[in-house]
Amino acid sequence: MFKRRAITLFVVTLVACFASASSVSIVSAAEPSNEDAAVLKRGKLMFLQCRACHELAAGQPNKVGPNLHGMMKRPAAAVEGFVYTDVLRGAGLQWDKATLDRWIERPSALVPGTTMAFAGIANEADRRALITYLELATR
């Protein structure tokens, strides 16, 4: 479960990133909206299919895939101790929302020849929810 403080920080960050002063008035940053909570819940549910191969918390071991802690804004193929394919190491990717969205949609389309055994998630809303969850859970 997320701690209330982490959710509050996440909501404040979302508001700061996506709101303009002229179009949104902030009532309270203490409670996440039902929509934000639903997105996080959906993202956590979507992560279940990733969990067999990936850890999120610092200090956890790599599995079949690398530990994802601290992944946002990090170059792809950068987790020490994990053996990556030459094609992923040579792809020159940096993990941000846009790149992660394309990767989660279909890894083999973004990096042909990758050995990641994951077909992808076609549904855009599900990908956005997963990315939102990963942003929070991998800090």
Coordinates of N, CA and C in Angstrom, one line a residue:
M1 N 0.8 -1.2 0.0 CA 0.0 0.0 0.0 C 0.9 1.2 0.0
F2 N 0.4 2.2 -0.6 CA 1.1 3.5 -0.6 C 0.8 4.2 0.6
K3 N 1.8 4.9 1.1 CA 1.6 5.7 2.3 C 0.9 7.0 1.8
R4 N 0.1 7.6 2.7 CA -0.6 8.8 2.4 C 0.3 9.9 1.9
R5 N 1.4 10.0 2.6 CA 2.4 11.0 2.2 C 2.9 10.9 0.8
A6 N 3.2 9.7 0.3 CA 3.7 9.5 -1.0 C 2.6 9.8 -2.0
I7 N 1.3 9.5 -1.7 CA 0.3 9.8 -2.6 C 0.1 11.3 -2.7
T8 N 0.2 12.0 -1.5 CA 0.0 13.4 -1.5 C 1.1 14.1 -2.4
L9 N 2.3 13.6 -2.2 CA 3.4 14.2 -3.0 C 3.2 13.9 -4.5
F10 N 2.7 12.7 -4.8 CA 2.4 12.4 -6.2 C 1.4 13.3 -6.8
V11 N 0.3 13.6 -6.0 CA -0.8 14.4 -6.5 C -0.3 15.9 -6.7
V12 N 0.5 16.4 -5.8 CA 1.0 17.7 -5.9 C 1.9 17.8 -7.1
T13 N 2.7 16.8 -7.4 CA 3.6 16.8 -8.5 C 2.8 16.8 -9.8
L14 N 1.7 15.9 -9.9 CA 0.9 15.9 -11.0 C 0.2 17.3 -11.3
V15 N -0.3 17.9 -10.3 CA -0.9 19.2 -10.4 C 0.1 20.2 -10.9
A16 N 1.3 20.2 -10.4 CA 2.3 21.1 -10.8 C 2.8 20.9 -12.2
C17 N 2.8 19.7 -12.7 CA 3.3 19.4 -14.0 C 2.2 19.7 -15.1
F18 N 1.0 19.4 -14.8 CA -0.1 19.4 -15.8 C -1.1 20.5 -15.7
A19 N -1.1 21.3 -14.6 CA -2.0 22.3 -14.5 C -1.5 23.7 -14.8
S20 N -2.3 24.5 -15.4 CA -1.9 25.9 -15.6 C -2.7 26.7 -14.6
A21 N -2.1 27.8 -14.1 CA -2.8 28.6 -13.1 C -4.2 29.1 -13.6
S22 N -4.3 29.4 -14.9 CA -5.6 30.0 -15.3 C -6.7 28.9 -15.5
S23 N -6.3 27.6 -15.5 CA -7.4 26.7 -15.8 C -7.8 25.8 -14.7
V24 N -6.9 25.8 -13.6 CA -7.2 24.8 -12.5 C -7.1 25.6 -11.2
S25 N -8.0 25.4 -10.3 CA -7.8 25.9 -8.9 C -7.6 24.7 -8.0
I26 N -6.7 24.8 -7.1 CA -6.3 23.7 -6.3 C -7.2 23.8 -5.0
V27 N -8.0 22.8 -4.7 CA -8.8 22.8 -3.6 C -8.0 22.2 -2.4
S28 N -7.5 21.1 -2.6 CA -6.7 20.5 -1.5 C -5.7 19.4 -2.1
A29 N -4.5 19.5 -1.7 CA -3.5 18.6 -2.2 C -3.3 17.4 -1.2
A30 N -4.1 17.5 -0.1 CA -3.9 16.4 0.9 C -4.6 15.1 0.5
E31 N -5.6 15.1 -0.3 CA -6.3 13.9 -0.7 C -6.2 13.7 -2.2
P32 N -5.8 12.6 -2.6 CA -5.8 12.3 -4.1 C -7.3 12.2 -4.6
S33 N -7.5 12.7 -5.8 CA -8.8 12.5 -6.3 C -9.1 11.1 -6.6
N34 N -10.4 10.8 -6.7 CA -10.8 9.4 -7.0 C -10.2 8.9 -8.3
E35 N -10.0 9.9 -9.3 CA -9.4 9.5 -10.6 C -8.0 9.2 -10.4
D36 N -7.2 10.0 -9.6 CA -5.8 9.7 -9.4 C -5.6 8.4 -8.7
A37 N -6.4 8.1 -7.7 CA -6.3 6.9 -7.0 C -6.6 5.7 -7.9
A38 N -7.6 5.9 -8.8 CA -8.0 4.8 -9.7 C -6.9 4.5 -10.7
V39 N -6.2 5.6 -11.2 CA -5.1 5.4 -12.1 C -4.0 4.6 -11.4
L40 N -3.6 5.0 -10.2 CA -2.6 4.3 -9.5 C -2.9 2.8 -9.2
K41 N -4.2 2.6 -8.8 CA -4.7 1.2 -8.6 C -4.6 0.4 -9.9
R42 N -5.0 1.0 -11.0 CA -4.9 0.3 -12.3 C -3.4 0.1 -12.7
G43 N -2.6 1.0 -12.4 CA -1.1 0.9 -12.7 C -0.5 -0.3 -11.9
K44 N -0.9 -0.3 -10.7 CA -0.4 -1.4 -9.8 C -0.8 -2.7 -10.3
L45 N -2.1 -2.8 -10.7 CA -2.6 -4.0 -11.3 C -1.9 -4.4 -12.6
M46 N -1.7 -3.4 -13.4 CA -0.9 -3.7 -14.7 C 0.5 -4.2 -14.4
F47 N 1.1 -3.7 -13.3 CA 2.4 -4.1 -13.0 C 2.5 -5.6 -12.6
L48 N 1.4 -6.2 -12.3 CA 1.5 -7.7 -11.9 C 2.1 -8.5 -13.0
Q49 N 1.9 -8.1 -14.3 CA 2.4 -8.9 -15.4 C 3.9 -8.6 -15.6
C50 N 4.4 -7.6 -14.9 CA 5.9 -7.2 -15.0 C 6.6 -7.8 -13.8
R51 N 5.9 -8.1 -12.8 CA 6.5 -8.5 -11.5 C 7.3 -9.8 -11.5
A52 N 6.9 -10.7 -12.4 CA 7.7 -11.9 -12.4 C 9.1 -11.7 -12.8
C53 N 9.4 -10.7 -13.6 CA 10.7 -10.4 -14.1 C 11.4 -9.2 -13.5
H54 N 10.7 -8.3 -12.9 CA 11.2 -7.0 -12.4 C 10.9 -6.7 -11.0
E55 N 11.9 -6.2 -10.2 CA 11.7 -5.6 -8.9 C 11.6 -4.1 -9.0
L56 N 11.0 -3.5 -8.0 CA 10.9 -2.0 -8.0 C 11.7 -1.3 -6.9
A57 N 11.9 -2.0 -5.8 CA 12.5 -1.4 -4.6 C 14.1 -1.4 -4.7
A58 N 14.7 -0.3 -4.2 CA 16.1 -0.3 -4.1 C 16.6 -1.5 -3.3
G59 N 17.8 -2.0 -3.8 CA 18.4 -3.1 -3.0 C 17.9 -4.5 -3.4
Q60 N 16.8 -4.5 -4.1 CA 16.3 -5.8 -4.5 C 17.1 -6.4 -5.7
P61 N 17.2 -7.7 -5.8 CA 18.0 -8.2 -6.9 C 17.4 -8.1 -8.3
N62 N 18.2 -8.2 -9.3 CA 17.7 -8.3 -10.6 C 17.1 -9.7 -10.7
K63 N 16.1 -9.8 -11.6 CA 15.5 -11.1 -11.8 C 15.8 -11.5 -13.3
V64 N 14.9 -12.0 -14.0 CA 15.0 -12.2 -15.4 C 15.2 -10.9 -16.1
G65 N 14.6 -9.9 -15.6 CA 14.8 -8.5 -16.1 C 15.5 -7.7 -15.0
P66 N 16.0 -6.5 -15.3 CA 16.7 -5.7 -14.3 C 15.7 -5.1 -13.3
N67 N 16.2 -4.7 -12.1 CA 15.5 -4.0 -11.1 C 15.2 -2.6 -11.7
L68 N 14.0 -2.1 -11.5 CA 13.6 -0.9 -12.2 C 13.7 0.4 -11.3
H69 N 14.2 0.2 -10.0 CA 14.3 1.3 -9.1 C 15.2 2.4 -9.8
G70 N 14.7 3.6 -9.7 CA 15.4 4.8 -10.2 C 15.5 4.9 -11.8
M71 N 14.6 4.2 -12.4 CA 14.7 4.1 -13.9 C 14.4 5.3 -14.7
M72 N 13.5 6.2 -14.2 CA 13.1 7.3 -14.9 C 14.3 8.3 -15.1
K73 N 14.5 8.7 -16.3 CA 15.6 9.6 -16.7 C 17.0 9.0 -16.7
R74 N 17.0 7.6 -16.6 CA 18.2 6.9 -16.7 C 18.4 6.3 -18.1
P75 N 19.6 6.2 -18.6 CA 19.8 5.5 -19.8 C 19.3 4.0 -19.8
A76 N 18.8 3.5 -20.8 CA 18.4 2.1 -20.9 C 19.7 1.3 -20.8
A77 N 19.6 0.1 -20.3 CA 20.7 -0.9 -20.2 C 21.8 -0.4 -19.3
A78 N 21.4 0.2 -18.2 CA 22.4 0.8 -17.3 C 22.4 0.2 -15.9
V79 N 21.6 -0.8 -15.6 CA 21.6 -1.4 -14.3 C 22.8 -2.3 -14.1
E80 N 23.7 -1.9 -13.2 CA 24.9 -2.7 -12.9 C 24.6 -4.1 -12.5
G81 N 25.3 -5.0 -13.1 CA 25.1 -6.4 -12.8 C 24.1 -7.2 -13.6
F82 N 23.4 -6.5 -14.5 CA 22.5 -7.1 -15.4 C 23.1 -7.2 -16.8
V83 N 22.9 -8.3 -17.4 CA 23.5 -8.6 -18.7 C 22.4 -8.2 -19.8
Y84 N 22.7 -7.2 -20.6 CA 21.7 -6.7 -21.6 C 22.2 -7.2 -23.0
T85 N 21.3 -7.2 -23.9 CA 21.6 -7.5 -25.3 C 22.4 -6.4 -25.9
D86 N 23.1 -6.7 -26.9 CA 23.9 -5.6 -27.6 C 22.9 -4.6 -28.3
V87 N 21.8 -5.1 -28.8 CA 20.8 -4.2 -29.4 C 20.2 -3.2 -28.5
L88 N 19.9 -3.6 -27.3 CA 19.4 -2.6 -26.3 C 20.5 -1.7 -25.8
R89 N 21.7 -2.2 -25.6 CA 22.8 -1.3 -25.2 C 23.1 -0.3 -26.3
G90 N 23.0 -0.7 -27.5 CA 23.3 0.2 -28.6 C 22.1 1.1 -29.1
A91 N 21.0 0.9 -28.4 CA 19.8 1.7 -28.9 C 19.8 3.2 -28.5
G92 N 20.6 3.5 -27.5 CA 20.7 4.9 -27.1 C 19.5 5.5 -26.5
L93 N 18.7 4.6 -25.8 CA 17.4 5.1 -25.2 C 17.7 5.7 -23.8
Q94 N 16.8 6.6 -23.5 CA 16.8 7.1 -22.1 C 15.3 7.0 -21.6
W95 N 15.1 6.4 -20.4 CA 13.8 6.2 -20.0 C 13.1 7.5 -19.5
D96 N 12.1 7.8 -20.3 CA 11.2 8.9 -19.9 C 9.8 8.4 -20.3
K97 N 8.8 9.2 -20.0 CA 7.4 8.8 -20.3 C 7.2 8.3 -21.7
A98 N 7.6 9.1 -22.6 CA 7.4 8.8 -24.1 C 8.1 7.6 -24.5
T99 N 9.3 7.4 -24.1 CA 10.1 6.2 -24.5 C 9.5 5.0 -23.8
L100 N 9.2 5.1 -22.6 CA 8.6 4.0 -21.8 C 7.2 3.6 -22.4
D101 N 6.5 4.6 -22.8 CA 5.2 4.3 -23.5 C 5.4 3.4 -24.7
R102 N 6.3 3.8 -25.6 CA 6.6 3.0 -26.8 C 7.2 1.7 -26.5
W103 N 8.0 1.6 -25.4 CA 8.6 0.3 -25.0 C 7.5 -0.7 -24.5
I104 N 6.6 -0.1 -23.6 CA 5.6 -1.0 -23.1 C 4.5 -1.4 -24.1
E105 N 4.3 -0.5 -25.1 CA 3.4 -0.8 -26.2 C 3.8 -2.1 -26.9
R106 N 5.1 -2.1 -27.3 CA 5.7 -3.2 -28.0 C 7.2 -3.1 -28.0
P107 N 7.9 -3.8 -27.1 CA 9.3 -3.7 -27.0 C 10.0 -4.0 -28.3
S108 N 9.6 -5.0 -29.0 CA 10.3 -5.4 -30.2 C 10.1 -4.4 -31.4
A109 N 9.1 -3.6 -31.3 CA 9.0 -2.5 -32.3 C 9.9 -1.4 -32.1
L110 N 10.2 -1.1 -30.8 CA 11.1 0.0 -30.4 C 12.5 -0.4 -30.6
V111 N 12.8 -1.6 -30.2 CA 14.2 -2.2 -30.3 C 14.1 -3.6 -30.9
P112 N 14.1 -3.6 -32.3 CA 14.1 -4.9 -32.9 C 15.3 -5.8 -32.5
G113 N 15.0 -7.0 -32.2 CA 16.1 -7.9 -31.7 C 16.2 -8.0 -30.2
T114 N 15.4 -7.2 -29.5 CA 15.4 -7.3 -28.0 C 15.0 -8.7 -27.6
T115 N 15.5 -9.2 -26.5 CA 15.1 -10.5 -26.0 C 14.1 -10.5 -24.9
M116 N 13.5 -9.3 -24.6 CA 12.5 -9.1 -23.6 C 11.3 -9.9 -24.1
A117 N 10.9 -10.9 -23.3 CA 9.8 -11.8 -23.7 C 8.5 -11.2 -23.2
F118 N 8.1 -10.1 -23.8 CA 6.8 -9.4 -23.5 C 6.2 -8.8 -24.7
A119 N 5.0 -9.2 -25.0 CA 4.3 -8.8 -26.3 C 3.9 -7.3 -26.3
G120 N 3.7 -6.8 -25.1 CA 3.3 -5.4 -25.0 C 1.9 -5.2 -24.5
I121 N 1.6 -3.9 -24.3 CA 0.2 -3.5 -23.9 C -0.3 -2.6 -24.9
A122 N -1.4 -3.0 -25.6 CA -1.9 -2.2 -26.7 C -2.8 -1.0 -26.2
N123 N -3.4 -1.2 -25.0 CA -4.3 -0.2 -24.5 C -3.6 1.0 -24.0
E124 N -3.8 2.2 -24.6 CA -3.1 3.4 -24.2 C -3.3 3.8 -22.7
A125 N -4.6 3.7 -22.3 CA -4.9 4.0 -20.9 C -4.2 3.1 -19.9
D126 N -4.1 1.8 -20.2 CA -3.4 0.9 -19.4 C -1.9 1.2 -19.3
R127 N -1.3 1.6 -20.4 CA 0.1 2.0 -20.4 C 0.3 3.2 -19.6
R128 N -0.5 4.2 -19.8 CA -0.4 5.4 -19.0 C -0.5 5.2 -17.5
A129 N -1.4 4.3 -17.1 CA -1.6 3.9 -15.7 C -0.3 3.2 -15.2
L130 N 0.2 2.3 -16.0 CA 1.4 1.6 -15.6 C 2.6 2.6 -15.4
I131 N 2.7 3.5 -16.3 CA 3.8 4.5 -16.3 C 3.7 5.4 -15.0
T132 N 2.4 5.8 -14.8 CA 2.2 6.6 -13.6 C 2.6 5.8 -12.3
Y133 N 2.2 4.6 -12.2 CA 2.6 3.8 -11.1 C 4.1 3.6 -11.0
L134 N 4.7 3.3 -12.1 CA 6.2 3.1 -12.1 C 6.9 4.4 -11.7
E135 N 6.4 5.5 -12.1 CA 7.1 6.8 -11.7 C 7.1 6.9 -10.2
L136 N 6.0 6.6 -9.6 CA 6.0 6.7 -8.1 C 6.7 5.5 -7.4
A137 N 6.5 4.3 -7.9 CA 7.0 3.1 -7.2 C 8.5 2.9 -7.4
T138 N 9.1 3.6 -8.4 CA 10.6 3.4 -8.6 C 11.4 4.5 -8.1
R139 N 10.9 5.4 -7.4 CA 11.7 6.6 -6.8 C 12.6 6.1 -5.7

